[in-house]
Short mmCIF file of C-alpha atoms and ligand atoms in Angstrom, two decimals:
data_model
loop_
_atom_site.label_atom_id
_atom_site.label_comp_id
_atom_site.label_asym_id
_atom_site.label_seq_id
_atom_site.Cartn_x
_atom_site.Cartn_y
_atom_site.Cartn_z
CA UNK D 21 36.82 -13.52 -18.42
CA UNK D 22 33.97 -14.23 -16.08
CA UNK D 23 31.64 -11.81 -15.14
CA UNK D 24 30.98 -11.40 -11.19
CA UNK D 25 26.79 -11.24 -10.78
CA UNK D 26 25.48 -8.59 -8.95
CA UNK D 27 24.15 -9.32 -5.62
CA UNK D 28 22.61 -5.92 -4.64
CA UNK D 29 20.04 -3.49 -5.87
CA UNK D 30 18.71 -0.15 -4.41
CA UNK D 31 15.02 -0.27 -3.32
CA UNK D 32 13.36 3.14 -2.72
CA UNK D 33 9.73 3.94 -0.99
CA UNK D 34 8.33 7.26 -1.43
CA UNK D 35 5.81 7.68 1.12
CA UNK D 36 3.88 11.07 1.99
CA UNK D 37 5.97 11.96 4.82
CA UNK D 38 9.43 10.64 3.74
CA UNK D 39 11.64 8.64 1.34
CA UNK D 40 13.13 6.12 2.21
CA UNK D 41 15.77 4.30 0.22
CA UNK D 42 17.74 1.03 0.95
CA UNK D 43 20.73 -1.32 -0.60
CA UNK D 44 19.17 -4.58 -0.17
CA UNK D 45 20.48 -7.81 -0.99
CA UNK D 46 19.41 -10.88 -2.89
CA UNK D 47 18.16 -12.61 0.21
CA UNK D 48 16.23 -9.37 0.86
CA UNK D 49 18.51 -8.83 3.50
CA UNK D 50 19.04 -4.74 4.33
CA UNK D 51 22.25 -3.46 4.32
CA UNK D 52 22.52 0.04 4.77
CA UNK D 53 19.34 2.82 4.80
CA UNK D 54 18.72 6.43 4.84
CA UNK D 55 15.80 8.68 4.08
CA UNK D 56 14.82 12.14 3.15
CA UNK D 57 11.82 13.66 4.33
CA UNK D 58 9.61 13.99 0.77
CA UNK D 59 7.97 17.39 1.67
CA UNK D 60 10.68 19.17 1.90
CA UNK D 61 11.56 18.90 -2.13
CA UNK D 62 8.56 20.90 -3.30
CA UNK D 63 10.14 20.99 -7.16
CA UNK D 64 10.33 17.38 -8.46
CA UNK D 65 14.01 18.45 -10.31
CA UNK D 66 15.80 19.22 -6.33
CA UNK D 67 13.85 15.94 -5.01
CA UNK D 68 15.48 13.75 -8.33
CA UNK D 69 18.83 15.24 -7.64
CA UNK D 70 19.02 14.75 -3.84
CA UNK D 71 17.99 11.56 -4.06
CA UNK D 72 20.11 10.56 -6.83
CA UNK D 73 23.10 11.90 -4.94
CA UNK D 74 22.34 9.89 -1.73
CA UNK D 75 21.77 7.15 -3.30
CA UNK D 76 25.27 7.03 -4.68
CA UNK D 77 26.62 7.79 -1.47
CA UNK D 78 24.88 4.45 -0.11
CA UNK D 79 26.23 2.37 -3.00
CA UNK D 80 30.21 3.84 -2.84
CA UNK D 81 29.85 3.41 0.99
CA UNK D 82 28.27 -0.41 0.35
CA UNK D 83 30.38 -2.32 -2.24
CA UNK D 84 30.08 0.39 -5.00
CA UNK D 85 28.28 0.10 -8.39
CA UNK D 86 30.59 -3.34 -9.37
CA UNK D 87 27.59 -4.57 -6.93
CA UNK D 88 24.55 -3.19 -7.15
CA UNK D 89 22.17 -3.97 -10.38
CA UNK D 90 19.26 -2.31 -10.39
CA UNK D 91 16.66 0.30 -8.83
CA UNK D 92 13.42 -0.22 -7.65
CA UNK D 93 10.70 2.46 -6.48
CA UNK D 94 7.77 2.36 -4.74
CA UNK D 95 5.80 5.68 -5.10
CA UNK D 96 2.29 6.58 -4.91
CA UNK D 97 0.06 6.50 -7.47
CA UNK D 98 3.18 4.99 -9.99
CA UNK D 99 2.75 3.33 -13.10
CA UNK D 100 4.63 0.27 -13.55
CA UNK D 101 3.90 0.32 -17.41
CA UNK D 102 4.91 4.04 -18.00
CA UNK D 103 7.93 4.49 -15.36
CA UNK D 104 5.56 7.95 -13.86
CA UNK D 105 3.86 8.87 -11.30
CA UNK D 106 0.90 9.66 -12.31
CA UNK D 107 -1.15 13.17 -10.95
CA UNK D 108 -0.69 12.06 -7.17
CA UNK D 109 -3.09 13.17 -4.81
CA UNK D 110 -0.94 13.19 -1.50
CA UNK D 111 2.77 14.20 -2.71
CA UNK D 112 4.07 18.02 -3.66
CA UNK D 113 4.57 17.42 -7.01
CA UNK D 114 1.67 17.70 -9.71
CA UNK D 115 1.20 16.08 -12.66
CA UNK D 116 2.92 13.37 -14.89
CA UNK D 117 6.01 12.72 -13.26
CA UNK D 118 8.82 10.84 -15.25
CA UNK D 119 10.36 9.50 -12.15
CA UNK D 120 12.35 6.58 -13.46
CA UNK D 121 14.11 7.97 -16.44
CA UNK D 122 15.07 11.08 -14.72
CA UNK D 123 16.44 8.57 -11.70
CA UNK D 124 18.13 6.33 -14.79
CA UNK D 125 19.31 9.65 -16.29
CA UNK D 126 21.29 10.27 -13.37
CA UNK D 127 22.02 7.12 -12.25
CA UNK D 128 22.87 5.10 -15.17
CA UNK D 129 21.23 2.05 -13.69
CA UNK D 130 17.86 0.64 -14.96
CA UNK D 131 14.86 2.00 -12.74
CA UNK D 132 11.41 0.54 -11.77
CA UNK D 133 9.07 2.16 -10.72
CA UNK D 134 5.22 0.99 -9.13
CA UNK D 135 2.58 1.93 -7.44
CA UNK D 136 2.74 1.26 -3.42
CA UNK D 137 0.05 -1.45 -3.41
CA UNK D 138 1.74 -3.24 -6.58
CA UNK D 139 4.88 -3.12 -4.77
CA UNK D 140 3.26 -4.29 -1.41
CA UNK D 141 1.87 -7.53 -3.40
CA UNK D 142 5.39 -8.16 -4.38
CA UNK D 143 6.57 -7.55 -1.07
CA UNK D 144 3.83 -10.51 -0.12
CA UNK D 145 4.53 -12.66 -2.61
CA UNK D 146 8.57 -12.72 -2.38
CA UNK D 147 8.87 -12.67 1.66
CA UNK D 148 5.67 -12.06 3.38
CA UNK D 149 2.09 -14.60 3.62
CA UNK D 150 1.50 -14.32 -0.16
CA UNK D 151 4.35 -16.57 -0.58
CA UNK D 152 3.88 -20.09 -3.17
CA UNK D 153 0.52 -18.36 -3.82
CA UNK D 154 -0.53 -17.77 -7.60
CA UNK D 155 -3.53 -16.00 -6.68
CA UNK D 156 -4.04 -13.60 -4.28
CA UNK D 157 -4.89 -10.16 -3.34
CA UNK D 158 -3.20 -7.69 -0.95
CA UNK D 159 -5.23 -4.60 0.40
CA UNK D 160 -4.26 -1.37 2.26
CA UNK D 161 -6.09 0.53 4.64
CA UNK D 162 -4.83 3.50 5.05
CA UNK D 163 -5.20 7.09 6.30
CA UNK D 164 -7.78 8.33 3.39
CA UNK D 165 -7.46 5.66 1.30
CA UNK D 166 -7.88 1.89 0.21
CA UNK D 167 -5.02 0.71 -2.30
CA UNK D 168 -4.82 -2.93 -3.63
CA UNK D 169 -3.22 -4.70 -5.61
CA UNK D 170 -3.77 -8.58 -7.51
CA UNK D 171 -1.61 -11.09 -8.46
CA UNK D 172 -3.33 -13.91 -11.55
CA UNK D 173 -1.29 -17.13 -12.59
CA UNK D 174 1.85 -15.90 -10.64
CA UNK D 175 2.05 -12.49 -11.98
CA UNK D 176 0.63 -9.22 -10.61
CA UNK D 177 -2.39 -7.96 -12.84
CA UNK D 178 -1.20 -4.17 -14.29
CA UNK D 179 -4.77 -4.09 -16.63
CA UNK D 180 -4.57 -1.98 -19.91
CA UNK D 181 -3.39 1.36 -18.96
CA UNK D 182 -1.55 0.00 -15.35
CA UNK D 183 -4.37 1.27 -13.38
CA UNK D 184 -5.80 -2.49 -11.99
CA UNK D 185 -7.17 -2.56 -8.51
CA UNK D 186 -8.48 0.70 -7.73
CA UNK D 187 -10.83 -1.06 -5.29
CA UNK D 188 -11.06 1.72 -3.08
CA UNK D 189 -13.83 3.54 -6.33
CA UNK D 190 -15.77 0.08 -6.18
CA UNK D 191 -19.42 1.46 -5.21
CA UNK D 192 -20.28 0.27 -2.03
CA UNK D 193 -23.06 2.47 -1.29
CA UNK D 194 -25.24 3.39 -3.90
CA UNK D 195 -25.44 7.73 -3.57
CA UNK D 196 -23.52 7.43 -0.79
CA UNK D 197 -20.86 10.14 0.88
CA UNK D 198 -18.70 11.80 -1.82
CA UNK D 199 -15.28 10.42 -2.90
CA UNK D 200 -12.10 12.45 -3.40
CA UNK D 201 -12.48 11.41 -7.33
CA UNK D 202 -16.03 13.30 -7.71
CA UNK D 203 -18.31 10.26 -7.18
CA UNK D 204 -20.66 8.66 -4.95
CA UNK D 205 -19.81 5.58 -2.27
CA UNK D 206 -16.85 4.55 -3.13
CA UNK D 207 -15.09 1.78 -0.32
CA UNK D 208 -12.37 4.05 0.65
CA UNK D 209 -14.91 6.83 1.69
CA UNK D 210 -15.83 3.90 4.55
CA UNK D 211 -12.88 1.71 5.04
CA UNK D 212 -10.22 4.26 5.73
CA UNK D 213 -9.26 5.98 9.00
CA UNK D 214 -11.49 9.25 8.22
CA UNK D 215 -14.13 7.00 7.27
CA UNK D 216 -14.13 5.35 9.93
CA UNK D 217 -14.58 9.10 12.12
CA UNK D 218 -17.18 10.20 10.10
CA UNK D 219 -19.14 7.22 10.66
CA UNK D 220 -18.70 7.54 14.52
CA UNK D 221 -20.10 11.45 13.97
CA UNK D 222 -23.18 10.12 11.91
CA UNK D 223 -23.86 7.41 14.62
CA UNK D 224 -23.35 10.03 16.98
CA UNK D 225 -25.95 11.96 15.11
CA UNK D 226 -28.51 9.67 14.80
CA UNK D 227 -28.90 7.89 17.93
CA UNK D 228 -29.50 9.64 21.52
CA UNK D 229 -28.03 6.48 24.23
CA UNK D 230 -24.97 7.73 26.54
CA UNK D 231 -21.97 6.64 24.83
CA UNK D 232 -18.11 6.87 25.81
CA UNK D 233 -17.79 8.04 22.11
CA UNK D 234 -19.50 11.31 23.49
CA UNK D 235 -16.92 12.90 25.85
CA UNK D 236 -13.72 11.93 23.50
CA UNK D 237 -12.18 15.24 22.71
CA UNK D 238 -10.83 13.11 19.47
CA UNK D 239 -12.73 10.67 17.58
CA UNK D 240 -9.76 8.34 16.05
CA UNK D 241 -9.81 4.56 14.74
CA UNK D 242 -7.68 4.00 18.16
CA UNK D 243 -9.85 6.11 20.50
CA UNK D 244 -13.28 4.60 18.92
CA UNK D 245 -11.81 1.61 19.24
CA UNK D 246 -10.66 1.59 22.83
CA UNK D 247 -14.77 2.45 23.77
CA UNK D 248 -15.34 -0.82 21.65
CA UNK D 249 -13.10 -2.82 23.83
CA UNK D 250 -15.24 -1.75 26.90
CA UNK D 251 -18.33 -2.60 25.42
CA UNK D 252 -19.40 0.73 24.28
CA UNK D 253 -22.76 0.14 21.63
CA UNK D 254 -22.26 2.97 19.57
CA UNK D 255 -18.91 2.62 18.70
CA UNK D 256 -19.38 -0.89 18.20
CA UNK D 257 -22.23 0.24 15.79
CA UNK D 258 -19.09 2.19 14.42
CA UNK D 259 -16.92 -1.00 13.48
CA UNK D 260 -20.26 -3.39 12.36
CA UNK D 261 -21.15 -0.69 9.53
CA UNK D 262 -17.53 -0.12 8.68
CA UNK D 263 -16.39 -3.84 8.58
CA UNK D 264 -20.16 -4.64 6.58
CA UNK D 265 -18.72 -2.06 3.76
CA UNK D 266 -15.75 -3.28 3.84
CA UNK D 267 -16.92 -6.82 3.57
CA UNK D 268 -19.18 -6.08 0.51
CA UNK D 269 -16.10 -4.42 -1.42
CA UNK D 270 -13.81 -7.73 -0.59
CA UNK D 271 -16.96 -10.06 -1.21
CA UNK D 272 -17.53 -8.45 -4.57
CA UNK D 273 -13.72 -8.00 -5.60
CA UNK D 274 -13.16 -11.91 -4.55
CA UNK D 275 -15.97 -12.79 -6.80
CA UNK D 276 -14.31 -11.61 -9.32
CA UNK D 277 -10.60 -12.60 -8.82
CA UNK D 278 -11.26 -15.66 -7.04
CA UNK D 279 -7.73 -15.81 -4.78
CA UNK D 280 -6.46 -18.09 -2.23
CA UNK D 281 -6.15 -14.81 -0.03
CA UNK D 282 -6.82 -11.89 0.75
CA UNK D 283 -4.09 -10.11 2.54
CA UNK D 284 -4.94 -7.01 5.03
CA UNK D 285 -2.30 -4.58 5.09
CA UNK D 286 -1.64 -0.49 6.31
CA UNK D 287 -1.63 1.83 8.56
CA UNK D 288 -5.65 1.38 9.66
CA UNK D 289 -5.07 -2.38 9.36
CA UNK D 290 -2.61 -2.50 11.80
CA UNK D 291 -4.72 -0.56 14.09
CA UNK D 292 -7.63 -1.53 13.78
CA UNK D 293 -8.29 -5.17 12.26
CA UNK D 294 -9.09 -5.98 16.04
CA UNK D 295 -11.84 -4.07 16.42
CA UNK D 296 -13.14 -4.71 12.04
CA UNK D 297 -12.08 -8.39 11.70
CA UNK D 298 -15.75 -9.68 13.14
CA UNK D 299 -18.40 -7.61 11.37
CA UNK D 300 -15.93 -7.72 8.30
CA UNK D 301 -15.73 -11.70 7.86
CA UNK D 302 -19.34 -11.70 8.63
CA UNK D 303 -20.26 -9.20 6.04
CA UNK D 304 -17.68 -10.90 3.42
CA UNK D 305 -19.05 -14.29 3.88
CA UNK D 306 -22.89 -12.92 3.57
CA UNK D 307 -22.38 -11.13 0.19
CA UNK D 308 -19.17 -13.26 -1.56
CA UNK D 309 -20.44 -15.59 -4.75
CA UNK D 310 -21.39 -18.89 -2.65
CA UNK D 311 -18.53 -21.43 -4.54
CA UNK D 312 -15.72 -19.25 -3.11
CA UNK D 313 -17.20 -18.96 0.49
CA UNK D 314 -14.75 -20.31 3.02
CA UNK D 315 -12.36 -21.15 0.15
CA UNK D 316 -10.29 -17.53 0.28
CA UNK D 317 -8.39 -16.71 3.43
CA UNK D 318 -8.39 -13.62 4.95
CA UNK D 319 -5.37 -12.91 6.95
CA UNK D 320 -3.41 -9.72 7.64
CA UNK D 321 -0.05 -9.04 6.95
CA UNK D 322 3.12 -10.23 8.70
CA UNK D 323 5.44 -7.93 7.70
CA UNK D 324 5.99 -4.45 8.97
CA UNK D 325 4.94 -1.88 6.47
CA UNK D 326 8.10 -0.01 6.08
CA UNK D 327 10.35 -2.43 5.66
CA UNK D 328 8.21 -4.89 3.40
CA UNK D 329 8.04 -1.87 0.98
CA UNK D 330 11.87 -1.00 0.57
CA UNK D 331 12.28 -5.00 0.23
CA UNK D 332 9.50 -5.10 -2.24
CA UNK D 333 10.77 -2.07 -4.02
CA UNK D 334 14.26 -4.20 -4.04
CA UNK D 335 12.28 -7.27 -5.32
CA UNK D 336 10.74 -5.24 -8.34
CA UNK D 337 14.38 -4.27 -9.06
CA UNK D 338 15.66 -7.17 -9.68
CA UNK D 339 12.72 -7.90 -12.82
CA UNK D 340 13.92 -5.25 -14.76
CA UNK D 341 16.29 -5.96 -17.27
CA UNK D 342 20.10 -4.54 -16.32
CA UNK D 343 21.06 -1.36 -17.96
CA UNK D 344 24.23 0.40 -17.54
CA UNK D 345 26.09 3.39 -18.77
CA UNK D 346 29.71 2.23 -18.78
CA UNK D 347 29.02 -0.93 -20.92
ZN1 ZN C 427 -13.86 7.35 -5.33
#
């Protein structure tokens, strides 16, 4: 008897605000999606459950589980090496979460799970600008936060424990503003979009010319950025010092990782790069290890955030190995 392959898998992204969850096809083609909104599922046991149950409502409504191989999650802070997530700092749940054997439990259908900036690189490499490349590294600006994620020889790099690429706690400023994680300086204190507002209120601060910046009722990457674009010096001071920390923590990471690229992606990325591409290059290509100057591209993302994550969640599902109940 042959067998028929399976041409489908389910690719799921957890983000703060909802979940969003997809059958996508080998061609990364989307075929049906839904979402739940994540906050809503304070207990971690209702969230499993609902989503479980939807989820089988997508696949009996597209082709049914004759189809469909495997799932693939992308969640914050998630382990690809464990199958948890991992004490997240921005969803309701606490602690070590055993998200992808509770989803196989109820499921019957083999699981992976990764962190959002793993599963972005993915995304990259299988459909986006990372694609052909061996080498490369994909970085997310976000809200409070810088994620990344690097791919060496083809493969993404997990490190020991699965916690590779936390780029955002690179020191970019010795005793410099305090972290969420109890330190000093870190990149994403900087390079994120409340980083980027309390910069404007220490410029603010510390100079005394008129600026636009002054009669904003809300300093935002967006409404600093907006005074840039007319000229305004102070929030142009804004961007230089942001994009020069942001250029030492991609000179130094480069240095080390050597890529072909390095791919900008998120939220502040997609708002901003604009206003941070000039004083960023500038600062990259004044502190990066002289061989690899001019030799790794910078270049932000083609893709559009949501949808590269549900098709790079769907890409991680098809590298796990095929597990099923009923066999
Ligand atoms: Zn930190």
């Amino acid at each position: 008897m042959t067998q028929n392959i399976k041409t489908k898998v389910v690719g799921v992204d957890i983000g703060v605000d909802y979940t969003t969850f997809a059958i996508v096809d080998l061609r990364g083609i989307i075929v049906a999606q839904e979402r739940i909104p994540t906050a809503d599922y304070p207990n971690v046991n209702e969230f499993v459950n609902v989503l479980s149950e939807q989820i089988v409502l997508l696949v009996e409504a597209n082709g049914g589980y004759e189809t469909v191989r495997s799932v693939g999650i992308s969640a914050p802070s998630g382990n690809f090496i464990t199958g948890c997530i991992e004490n997240p700092g921005n969803l309701p749940w606490k602690g070590v979460i055993p998200l992808a054997a509770m989803l196989r439990d109820r499921l019957g259908m083999a699981v992976a799970l990764a962190n959002d900036a793993h599963v972005s690189a993915i995304g990259e490499h299988v459909y986006g600008c990372a694609h052909g490349m061996k080498n490369f590294i994909v970085i997310s600006l976000g809200h409070g936060g810088v994620g990344s994620c690097f791919f060496s020889g083809g493969v993404p790099h997990l490190g020991a424990i699965g916690s590779a690429g936390e780029v955002g706690h690179i020191c970019v400023a010795d005793g410099g503003r305090t972290c969420g994680c109890g330190r000093k300086g870190c990149l994403e204190v900087y390079a994120s979009a409340r980083g980027i507002v309390q910069t404007a209120r220490e410029v603010l601060a510390e100079r005394s010319e008129n600026s636009l910046l002054r009669s904003l009722a809300n300093l935002t990457p967006e409404s600093i950025g907006l005074c840039f674009d007319q000229g305004d010096v102070l929030a142009r001071e804004v961007y230089r010092r942001t994009g020069e920390m942001l250029g030492i923590g991609l000179s130094t990471y480069a240095s080390v990782i050597n890529p072909e690229a390095i791919i900008m992606t998120g939220e502040l990325t997609r708002k901003a790069w604009p206003w941070l591409e000039e004083s960023t290059l500038q600062s990259f290509d004044e502190h990066v290890f002289h061989n690899i100057r001019g030799k790794a591209l910078i270049m932000v993302s083609i893709l559009n955030d949501n949808e590269r994550d549900v098709v790079g969640a769907s890409a991680l599902a098809w590298e796990v190995e095929e597990y099923s109940l009923f066999k």
